[in-house]
Every structure is written in C-alpha cells, then in structure tokens.
mmCIF file with all atom_site columns, C-alpha atoms and ligand atoms in Angstrom:
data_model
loop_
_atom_site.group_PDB
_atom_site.id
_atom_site.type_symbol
_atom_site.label_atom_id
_atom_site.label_alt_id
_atom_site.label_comp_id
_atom_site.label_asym_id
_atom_site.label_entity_id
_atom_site.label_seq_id
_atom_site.pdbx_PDB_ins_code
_atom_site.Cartn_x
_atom_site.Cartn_y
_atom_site.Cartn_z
_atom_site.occupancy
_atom_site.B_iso_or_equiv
_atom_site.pdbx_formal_charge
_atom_site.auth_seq_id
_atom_site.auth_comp_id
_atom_site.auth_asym_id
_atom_site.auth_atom_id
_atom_site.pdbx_PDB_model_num
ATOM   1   C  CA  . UNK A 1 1   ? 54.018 110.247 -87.157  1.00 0.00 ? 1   UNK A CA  1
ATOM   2   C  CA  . UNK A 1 2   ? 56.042 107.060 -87.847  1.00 0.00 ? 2   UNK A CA  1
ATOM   3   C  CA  . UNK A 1 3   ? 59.028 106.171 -86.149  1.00 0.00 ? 3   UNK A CA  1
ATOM   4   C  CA  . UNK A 1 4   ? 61.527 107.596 -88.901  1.00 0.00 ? 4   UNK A CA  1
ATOM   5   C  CA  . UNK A 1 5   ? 65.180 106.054 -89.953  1.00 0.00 ? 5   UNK A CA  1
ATOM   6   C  CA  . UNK A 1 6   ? 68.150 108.275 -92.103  1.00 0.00 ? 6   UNK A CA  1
ATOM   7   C  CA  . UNK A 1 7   ? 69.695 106.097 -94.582  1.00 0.00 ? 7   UNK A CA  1
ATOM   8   C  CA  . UNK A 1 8   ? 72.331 107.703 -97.055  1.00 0.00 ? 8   UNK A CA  1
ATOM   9   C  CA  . UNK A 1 9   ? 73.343 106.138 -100.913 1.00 0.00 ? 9   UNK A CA  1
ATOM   10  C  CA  . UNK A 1 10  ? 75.281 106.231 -103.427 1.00 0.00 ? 10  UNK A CA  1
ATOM   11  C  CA  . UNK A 1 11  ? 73.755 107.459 -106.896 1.00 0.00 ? 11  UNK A CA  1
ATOM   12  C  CA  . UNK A 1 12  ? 74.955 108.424 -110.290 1.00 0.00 ? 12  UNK A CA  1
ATOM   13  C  CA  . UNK A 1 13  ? 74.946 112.177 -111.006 1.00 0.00 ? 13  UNK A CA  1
ATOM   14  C  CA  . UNK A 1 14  ? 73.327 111.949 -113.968 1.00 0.00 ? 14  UNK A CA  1
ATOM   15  C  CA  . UNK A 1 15  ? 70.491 109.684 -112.515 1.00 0.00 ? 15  UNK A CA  1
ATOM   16  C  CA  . UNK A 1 16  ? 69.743 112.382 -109.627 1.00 0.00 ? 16  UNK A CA  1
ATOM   17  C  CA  . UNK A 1 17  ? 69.323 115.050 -111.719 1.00 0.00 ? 17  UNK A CA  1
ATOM   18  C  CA  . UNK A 1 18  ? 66.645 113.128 -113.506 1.00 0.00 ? 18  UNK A CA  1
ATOM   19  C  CA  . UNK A 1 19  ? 65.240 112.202 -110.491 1.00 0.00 ? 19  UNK A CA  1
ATOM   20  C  CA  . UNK A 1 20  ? 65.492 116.127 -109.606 1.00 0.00 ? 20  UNK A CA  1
ATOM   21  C  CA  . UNK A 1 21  ? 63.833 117.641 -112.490 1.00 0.00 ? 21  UNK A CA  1
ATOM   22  C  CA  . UNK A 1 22  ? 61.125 114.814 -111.982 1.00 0.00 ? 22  UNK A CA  1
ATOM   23  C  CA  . UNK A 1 23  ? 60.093 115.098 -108.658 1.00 0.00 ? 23  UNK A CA  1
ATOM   24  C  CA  . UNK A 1 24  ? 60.155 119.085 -109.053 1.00 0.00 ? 24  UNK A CA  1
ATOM   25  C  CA  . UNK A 1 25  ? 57.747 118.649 -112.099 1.00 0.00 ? 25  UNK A CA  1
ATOM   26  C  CA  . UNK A 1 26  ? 55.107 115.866 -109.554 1.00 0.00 ? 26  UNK A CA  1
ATOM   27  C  CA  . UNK A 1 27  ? 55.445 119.457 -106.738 1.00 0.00 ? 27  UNK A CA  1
ATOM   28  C  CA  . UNK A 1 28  ? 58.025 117.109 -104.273 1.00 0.00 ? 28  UNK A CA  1
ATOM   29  C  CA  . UNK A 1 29  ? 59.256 119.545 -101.557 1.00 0.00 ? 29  UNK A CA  1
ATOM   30  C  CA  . UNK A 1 30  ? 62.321 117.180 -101.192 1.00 0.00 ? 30  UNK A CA  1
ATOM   31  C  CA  . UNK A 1 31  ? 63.960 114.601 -102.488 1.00 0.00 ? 31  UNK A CA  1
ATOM   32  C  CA  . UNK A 1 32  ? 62.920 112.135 -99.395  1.00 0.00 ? 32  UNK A CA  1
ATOM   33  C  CA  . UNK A 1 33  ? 59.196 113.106 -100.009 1.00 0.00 ? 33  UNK A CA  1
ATOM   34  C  CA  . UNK A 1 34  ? 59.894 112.163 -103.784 1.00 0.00 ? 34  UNK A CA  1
ATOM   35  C  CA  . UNK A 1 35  ? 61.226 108.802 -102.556 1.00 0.00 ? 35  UNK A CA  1
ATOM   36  C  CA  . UNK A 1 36  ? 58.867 107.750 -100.051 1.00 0.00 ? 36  UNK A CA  1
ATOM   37  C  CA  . UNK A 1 37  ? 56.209 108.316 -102.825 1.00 0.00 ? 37  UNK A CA  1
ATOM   38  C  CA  . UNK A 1 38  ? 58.515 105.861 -105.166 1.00 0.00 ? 38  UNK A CA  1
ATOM   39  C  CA  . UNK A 1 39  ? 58.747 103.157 -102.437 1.00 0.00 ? 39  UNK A CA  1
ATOM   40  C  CA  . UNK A 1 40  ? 54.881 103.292 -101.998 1.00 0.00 ? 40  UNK A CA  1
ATOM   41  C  CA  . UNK A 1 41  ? 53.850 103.124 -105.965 1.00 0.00 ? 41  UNK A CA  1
ATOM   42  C  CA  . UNK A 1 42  ? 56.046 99.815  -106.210 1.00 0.00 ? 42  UNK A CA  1
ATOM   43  C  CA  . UNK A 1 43  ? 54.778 98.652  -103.025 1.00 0.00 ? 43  UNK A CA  1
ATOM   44  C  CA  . UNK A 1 44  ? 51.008 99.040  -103.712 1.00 0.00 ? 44  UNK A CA  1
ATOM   45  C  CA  . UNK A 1 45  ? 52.280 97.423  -107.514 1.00 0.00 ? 45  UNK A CA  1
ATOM   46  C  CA  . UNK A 1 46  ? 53.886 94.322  -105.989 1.00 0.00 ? 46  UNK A CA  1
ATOM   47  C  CA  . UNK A 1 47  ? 50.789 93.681  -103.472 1.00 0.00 ? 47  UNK A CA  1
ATOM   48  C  CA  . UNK A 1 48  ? 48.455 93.386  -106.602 1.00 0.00 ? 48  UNK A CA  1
ATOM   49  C  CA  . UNK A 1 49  ? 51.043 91.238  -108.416 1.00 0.00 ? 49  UNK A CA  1
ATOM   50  C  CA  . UNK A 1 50  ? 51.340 88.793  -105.246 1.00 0.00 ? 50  UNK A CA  1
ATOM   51  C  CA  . UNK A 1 51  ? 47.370 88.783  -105.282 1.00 0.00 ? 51  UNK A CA  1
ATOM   52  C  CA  . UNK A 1 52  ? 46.915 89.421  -101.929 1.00 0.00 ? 52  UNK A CA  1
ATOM   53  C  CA  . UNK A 1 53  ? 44.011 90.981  -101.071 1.00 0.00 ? 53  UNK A CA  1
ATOM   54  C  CA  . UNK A 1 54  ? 41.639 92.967  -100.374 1.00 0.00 ? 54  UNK A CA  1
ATOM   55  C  CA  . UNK A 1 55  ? 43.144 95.579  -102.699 1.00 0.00 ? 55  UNK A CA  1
ATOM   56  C  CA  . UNK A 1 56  ? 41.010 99.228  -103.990 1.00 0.00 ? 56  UNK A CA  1
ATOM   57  C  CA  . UNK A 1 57  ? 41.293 100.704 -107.171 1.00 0.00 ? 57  UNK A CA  1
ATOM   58  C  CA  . UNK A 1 58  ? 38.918 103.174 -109.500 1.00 0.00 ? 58  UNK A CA  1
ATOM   59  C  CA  . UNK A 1 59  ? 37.481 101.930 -113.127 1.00 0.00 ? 59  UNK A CA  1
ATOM   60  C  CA  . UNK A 1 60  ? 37.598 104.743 -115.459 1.00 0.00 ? 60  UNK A CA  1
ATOM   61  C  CA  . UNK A 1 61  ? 35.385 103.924 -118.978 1.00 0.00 ? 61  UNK A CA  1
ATOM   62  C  CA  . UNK A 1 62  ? 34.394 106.193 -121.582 1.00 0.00 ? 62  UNK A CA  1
ATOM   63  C  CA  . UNK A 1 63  ? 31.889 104.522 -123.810 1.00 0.00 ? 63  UNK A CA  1
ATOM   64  C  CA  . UNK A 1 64  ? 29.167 104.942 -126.690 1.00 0.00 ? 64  UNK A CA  1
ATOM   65  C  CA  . UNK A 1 65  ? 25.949 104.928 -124.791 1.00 0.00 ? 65  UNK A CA  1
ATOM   66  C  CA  . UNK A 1 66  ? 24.413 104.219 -128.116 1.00 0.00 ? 66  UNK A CA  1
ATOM   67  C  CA  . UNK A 1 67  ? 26.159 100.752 -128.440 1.00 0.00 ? 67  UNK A CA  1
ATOM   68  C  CA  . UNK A 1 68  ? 23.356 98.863  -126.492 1.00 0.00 ? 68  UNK A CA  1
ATOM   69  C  CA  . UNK A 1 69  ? 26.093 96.098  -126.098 1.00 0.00 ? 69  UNK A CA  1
ATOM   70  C  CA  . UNK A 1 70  ? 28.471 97.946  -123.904 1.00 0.00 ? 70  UNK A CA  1
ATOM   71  C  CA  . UNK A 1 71  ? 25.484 99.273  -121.300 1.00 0.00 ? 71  UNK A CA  1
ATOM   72  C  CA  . UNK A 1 72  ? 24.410 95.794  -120.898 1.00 0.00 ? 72  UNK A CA  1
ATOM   73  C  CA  . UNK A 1 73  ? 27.531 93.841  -120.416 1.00 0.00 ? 73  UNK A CA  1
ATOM   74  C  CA  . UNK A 1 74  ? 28.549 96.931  -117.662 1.00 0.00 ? 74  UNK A CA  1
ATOM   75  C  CA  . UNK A 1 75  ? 25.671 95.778  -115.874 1.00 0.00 ? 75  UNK A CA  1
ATOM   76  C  CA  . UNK A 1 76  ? 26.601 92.102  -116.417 1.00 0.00 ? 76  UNK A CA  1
ATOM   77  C  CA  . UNK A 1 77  ? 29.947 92.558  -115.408 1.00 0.00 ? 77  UNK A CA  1
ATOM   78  C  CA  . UNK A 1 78  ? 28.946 93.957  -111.735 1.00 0.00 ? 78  UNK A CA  1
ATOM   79  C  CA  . UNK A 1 79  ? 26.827 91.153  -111.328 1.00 0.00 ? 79  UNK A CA  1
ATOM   80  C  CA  . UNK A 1 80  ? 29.067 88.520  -111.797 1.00 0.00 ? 80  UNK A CA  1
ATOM   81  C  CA  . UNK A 1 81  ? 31.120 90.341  -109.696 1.00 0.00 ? 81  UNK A CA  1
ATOM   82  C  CA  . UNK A 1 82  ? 28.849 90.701  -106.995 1.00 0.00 ? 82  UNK A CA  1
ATOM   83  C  CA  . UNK A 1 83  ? 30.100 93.130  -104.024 1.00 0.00 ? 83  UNK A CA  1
ATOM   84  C  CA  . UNK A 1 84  ? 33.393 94.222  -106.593 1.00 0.00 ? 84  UNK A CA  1
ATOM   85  C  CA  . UNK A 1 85  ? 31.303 97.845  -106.870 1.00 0.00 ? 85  UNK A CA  1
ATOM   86  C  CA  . UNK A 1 86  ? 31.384 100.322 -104.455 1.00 0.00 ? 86  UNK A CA  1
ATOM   87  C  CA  . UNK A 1 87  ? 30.351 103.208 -106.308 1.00 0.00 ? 87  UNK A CA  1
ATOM   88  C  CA  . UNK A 1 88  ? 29.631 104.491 -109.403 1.00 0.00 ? 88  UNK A CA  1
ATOM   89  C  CA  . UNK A 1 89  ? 29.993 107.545 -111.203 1.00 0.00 ? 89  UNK A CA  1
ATOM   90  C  CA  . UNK A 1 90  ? 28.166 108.381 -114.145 1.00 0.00 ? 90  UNK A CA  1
ATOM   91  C  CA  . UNK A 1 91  ? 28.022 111.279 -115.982 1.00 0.00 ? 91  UNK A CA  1
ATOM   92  C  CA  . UNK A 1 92  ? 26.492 111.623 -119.827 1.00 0.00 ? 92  UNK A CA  1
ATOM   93  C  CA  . UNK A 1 93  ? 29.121 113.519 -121.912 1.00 0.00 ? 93  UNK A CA  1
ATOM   94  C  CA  . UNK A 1 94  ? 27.743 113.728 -124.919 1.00 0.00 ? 94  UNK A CA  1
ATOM   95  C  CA  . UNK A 1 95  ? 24.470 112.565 -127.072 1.00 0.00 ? 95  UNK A CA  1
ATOM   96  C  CA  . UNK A 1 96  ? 27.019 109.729 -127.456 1.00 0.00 ? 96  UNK A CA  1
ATOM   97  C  CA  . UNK A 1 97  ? 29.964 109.427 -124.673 1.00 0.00 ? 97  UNK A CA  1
ATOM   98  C  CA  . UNK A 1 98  ? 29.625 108.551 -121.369 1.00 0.00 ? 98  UNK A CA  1
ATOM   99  C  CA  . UNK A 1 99  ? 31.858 108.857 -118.636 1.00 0.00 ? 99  UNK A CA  1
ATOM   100 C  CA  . UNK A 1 100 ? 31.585 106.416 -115.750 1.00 0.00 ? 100 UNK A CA  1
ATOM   101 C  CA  . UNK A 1 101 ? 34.120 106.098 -112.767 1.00 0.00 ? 101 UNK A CA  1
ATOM   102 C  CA  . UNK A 1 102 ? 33.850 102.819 -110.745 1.00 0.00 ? 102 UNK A CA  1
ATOM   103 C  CA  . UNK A 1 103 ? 34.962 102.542 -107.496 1.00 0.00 ? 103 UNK A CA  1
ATOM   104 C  CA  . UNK A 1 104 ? 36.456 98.980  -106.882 1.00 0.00 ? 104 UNK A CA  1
ATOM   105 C  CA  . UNK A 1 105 ? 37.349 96.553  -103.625 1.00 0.00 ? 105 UNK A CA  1
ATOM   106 C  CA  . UNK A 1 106 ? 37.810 92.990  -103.571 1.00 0.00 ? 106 UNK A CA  1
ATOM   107 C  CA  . UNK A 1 107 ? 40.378 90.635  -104.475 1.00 0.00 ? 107 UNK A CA  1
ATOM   108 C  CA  . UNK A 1 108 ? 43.685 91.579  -106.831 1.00 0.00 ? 108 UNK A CA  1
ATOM   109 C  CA  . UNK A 1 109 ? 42.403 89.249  -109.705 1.00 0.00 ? 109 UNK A CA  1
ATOM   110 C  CA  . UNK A 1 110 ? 38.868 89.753  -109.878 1.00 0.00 ? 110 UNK A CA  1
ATOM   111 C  CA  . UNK A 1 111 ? 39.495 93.573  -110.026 1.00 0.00 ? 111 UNK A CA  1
ATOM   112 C  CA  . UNK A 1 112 ? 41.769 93.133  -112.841 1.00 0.00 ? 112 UNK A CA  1
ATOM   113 C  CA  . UNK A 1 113 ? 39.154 90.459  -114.641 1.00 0.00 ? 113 UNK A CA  1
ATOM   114 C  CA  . UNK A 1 114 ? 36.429 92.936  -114.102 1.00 0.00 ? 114 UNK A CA  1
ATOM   115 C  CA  . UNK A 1 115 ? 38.364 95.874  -115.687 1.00 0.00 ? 115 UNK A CA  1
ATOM   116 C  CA  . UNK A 1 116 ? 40.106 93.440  -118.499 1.00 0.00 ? 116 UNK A CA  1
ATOM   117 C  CA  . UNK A 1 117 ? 36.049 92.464  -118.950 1.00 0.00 ? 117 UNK A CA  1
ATOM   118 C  CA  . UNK A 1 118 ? 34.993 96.093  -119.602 1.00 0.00 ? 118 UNK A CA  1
ATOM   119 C  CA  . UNK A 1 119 ? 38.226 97.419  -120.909 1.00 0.00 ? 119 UNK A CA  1
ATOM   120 C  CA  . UNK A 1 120 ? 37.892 94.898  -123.588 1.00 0.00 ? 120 UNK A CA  1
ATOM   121 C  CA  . UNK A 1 121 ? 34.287 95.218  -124.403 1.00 0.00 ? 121 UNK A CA  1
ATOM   122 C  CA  . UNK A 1 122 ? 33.443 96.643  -128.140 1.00 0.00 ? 122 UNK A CA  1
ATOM   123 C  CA  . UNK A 1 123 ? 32.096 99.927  -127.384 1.00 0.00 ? 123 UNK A CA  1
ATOM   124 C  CA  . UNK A 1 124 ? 34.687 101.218 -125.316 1.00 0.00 ? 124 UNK A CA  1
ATOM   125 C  CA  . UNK A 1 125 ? 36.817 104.299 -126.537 1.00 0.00 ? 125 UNK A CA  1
ATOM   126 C  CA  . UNK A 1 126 ? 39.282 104.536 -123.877 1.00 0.00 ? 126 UNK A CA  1
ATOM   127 C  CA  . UNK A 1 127 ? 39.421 103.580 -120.061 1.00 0.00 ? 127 UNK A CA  1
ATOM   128 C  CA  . UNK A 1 128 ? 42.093 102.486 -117.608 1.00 0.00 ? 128 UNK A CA  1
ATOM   129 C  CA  . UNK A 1 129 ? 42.401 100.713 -113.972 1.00 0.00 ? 129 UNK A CA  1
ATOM   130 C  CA  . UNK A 1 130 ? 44.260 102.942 -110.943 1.00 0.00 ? 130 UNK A CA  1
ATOM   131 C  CA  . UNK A 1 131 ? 45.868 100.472 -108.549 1.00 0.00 ? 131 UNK A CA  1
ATOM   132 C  CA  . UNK A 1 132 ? 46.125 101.978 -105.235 1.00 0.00 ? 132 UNK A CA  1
ATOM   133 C  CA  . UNK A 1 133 ? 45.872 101.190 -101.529 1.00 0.00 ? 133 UNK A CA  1
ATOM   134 C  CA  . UNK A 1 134 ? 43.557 100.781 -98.800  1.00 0.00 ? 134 UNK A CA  1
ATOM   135 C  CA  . UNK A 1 135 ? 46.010 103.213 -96.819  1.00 0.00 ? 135 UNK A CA  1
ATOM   136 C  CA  . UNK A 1 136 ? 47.937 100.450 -94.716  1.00 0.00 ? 136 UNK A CA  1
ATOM   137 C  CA  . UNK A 1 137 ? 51.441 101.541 -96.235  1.00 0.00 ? 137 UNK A CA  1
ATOM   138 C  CA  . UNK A 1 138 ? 53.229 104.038 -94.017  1.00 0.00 ? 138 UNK A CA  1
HETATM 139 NI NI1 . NI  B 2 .   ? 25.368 108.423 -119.932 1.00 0.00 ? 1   NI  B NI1 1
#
C-alpha cells in the first residue's frame, strides 16, 4: 500500500451532502474512497489534455452494418492509425446494428482523432471514447 497522508478541509454543508448522496449512489464505502476516485478522474482528464502520452482508452461504436461506408472507413481508420488498435470487439446486434468495442493505446491526440474520425462517420448511431489510465496513478 502507498505511503498514506490525513489532510482535513473546510466544506459547505450543503456541498457535502451532495457529495454524500453521490458517492453512496457510485457504492463509496467512505467519503475518502469517494475522493481518491475524484482526484484520479481529473488526473487521468488533465494527462490527456496536456497530451502526454502513451495514454489507453476503449472505442465504443454502434453502427449500420448495412451502410458499406461506415465498415470501410473503420478499417481505414486503423490503418492510418497503425499500432492505435489493440483489440477489437465485435459483436452483430441486429440484421442491422453492430456493436464494436475498440481497445486503444498510443498518443492523447491520435486517440482522440481516431475516435473524432469514427464518431463522426455517417453511419454511426451512437458511440463514445472512455479516457482512462495505464494504472500509474496511485
Ligand atoms: Ni456485425
């Protein structure tokens, strides 16, 4: 285990029953679980804004398998992006929807250009980037 520190503050009432109800409702044990888990999010969100790399994150698309467009330019996309892919999940949800779940690692901004590439392709009901970390936070 890390070496740990105790550190007291000053917060509104108000504010730390919010804080409370929502780290209750996310299944924190305590509120300095609930914080440590804060500190982490906005770290791993400020090391992809300073675009330092190498970062990992997961690709999720859903997408009309029928628009021969879309299948393609996924294809093109990892290419161009040679090494960006890890993995790939794909899983046919429908005669029209597919589900695929791409597992990213590379540098800050060509993650985010790959997703903005697919995210923004016609074809493409819904789909989002996850940010996270290669696991050197604490
Ligand atoms: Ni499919």
């Amino acid at each position: 285990m890390s070496q740990m520190e105790r550190v007291s503050m000053t917060i509104e009432t108000e504010l730390l029953e919010q804080f409370d109800r929502l780290r209750r409702q996310r299944g924190h044990r305590n509120r300095s679980e609930a914080l440590r888990d804060l500190i982490r999010r906005a770290l791993v969100e400020q090391r992809w804004e300073q675009g330092r790399g190498p970062v990992v994150g997961t690709l999720t698309v859903v997408y009309d398998h029928t628009n021969r467009h879309i299948s393609k330019q996924i294809v093109a996309a990892g290419h161009a992006h040679e090494g960006l892919v890890s993995a790939t999940l794909h899983i046919h949800l429908n005669r029209k929807y597919c589900l695929e779940v791409m597992a990213l690692k590379g540098d800050p901004q060509d993650v985010r250009d790959f997703a903005d590439t697919i995210l923004g392709a016609k074809g493409v009901l819904h789909g989002d980037l996850v940010m996270t970390t290669m696991g050197d936070l604490t």
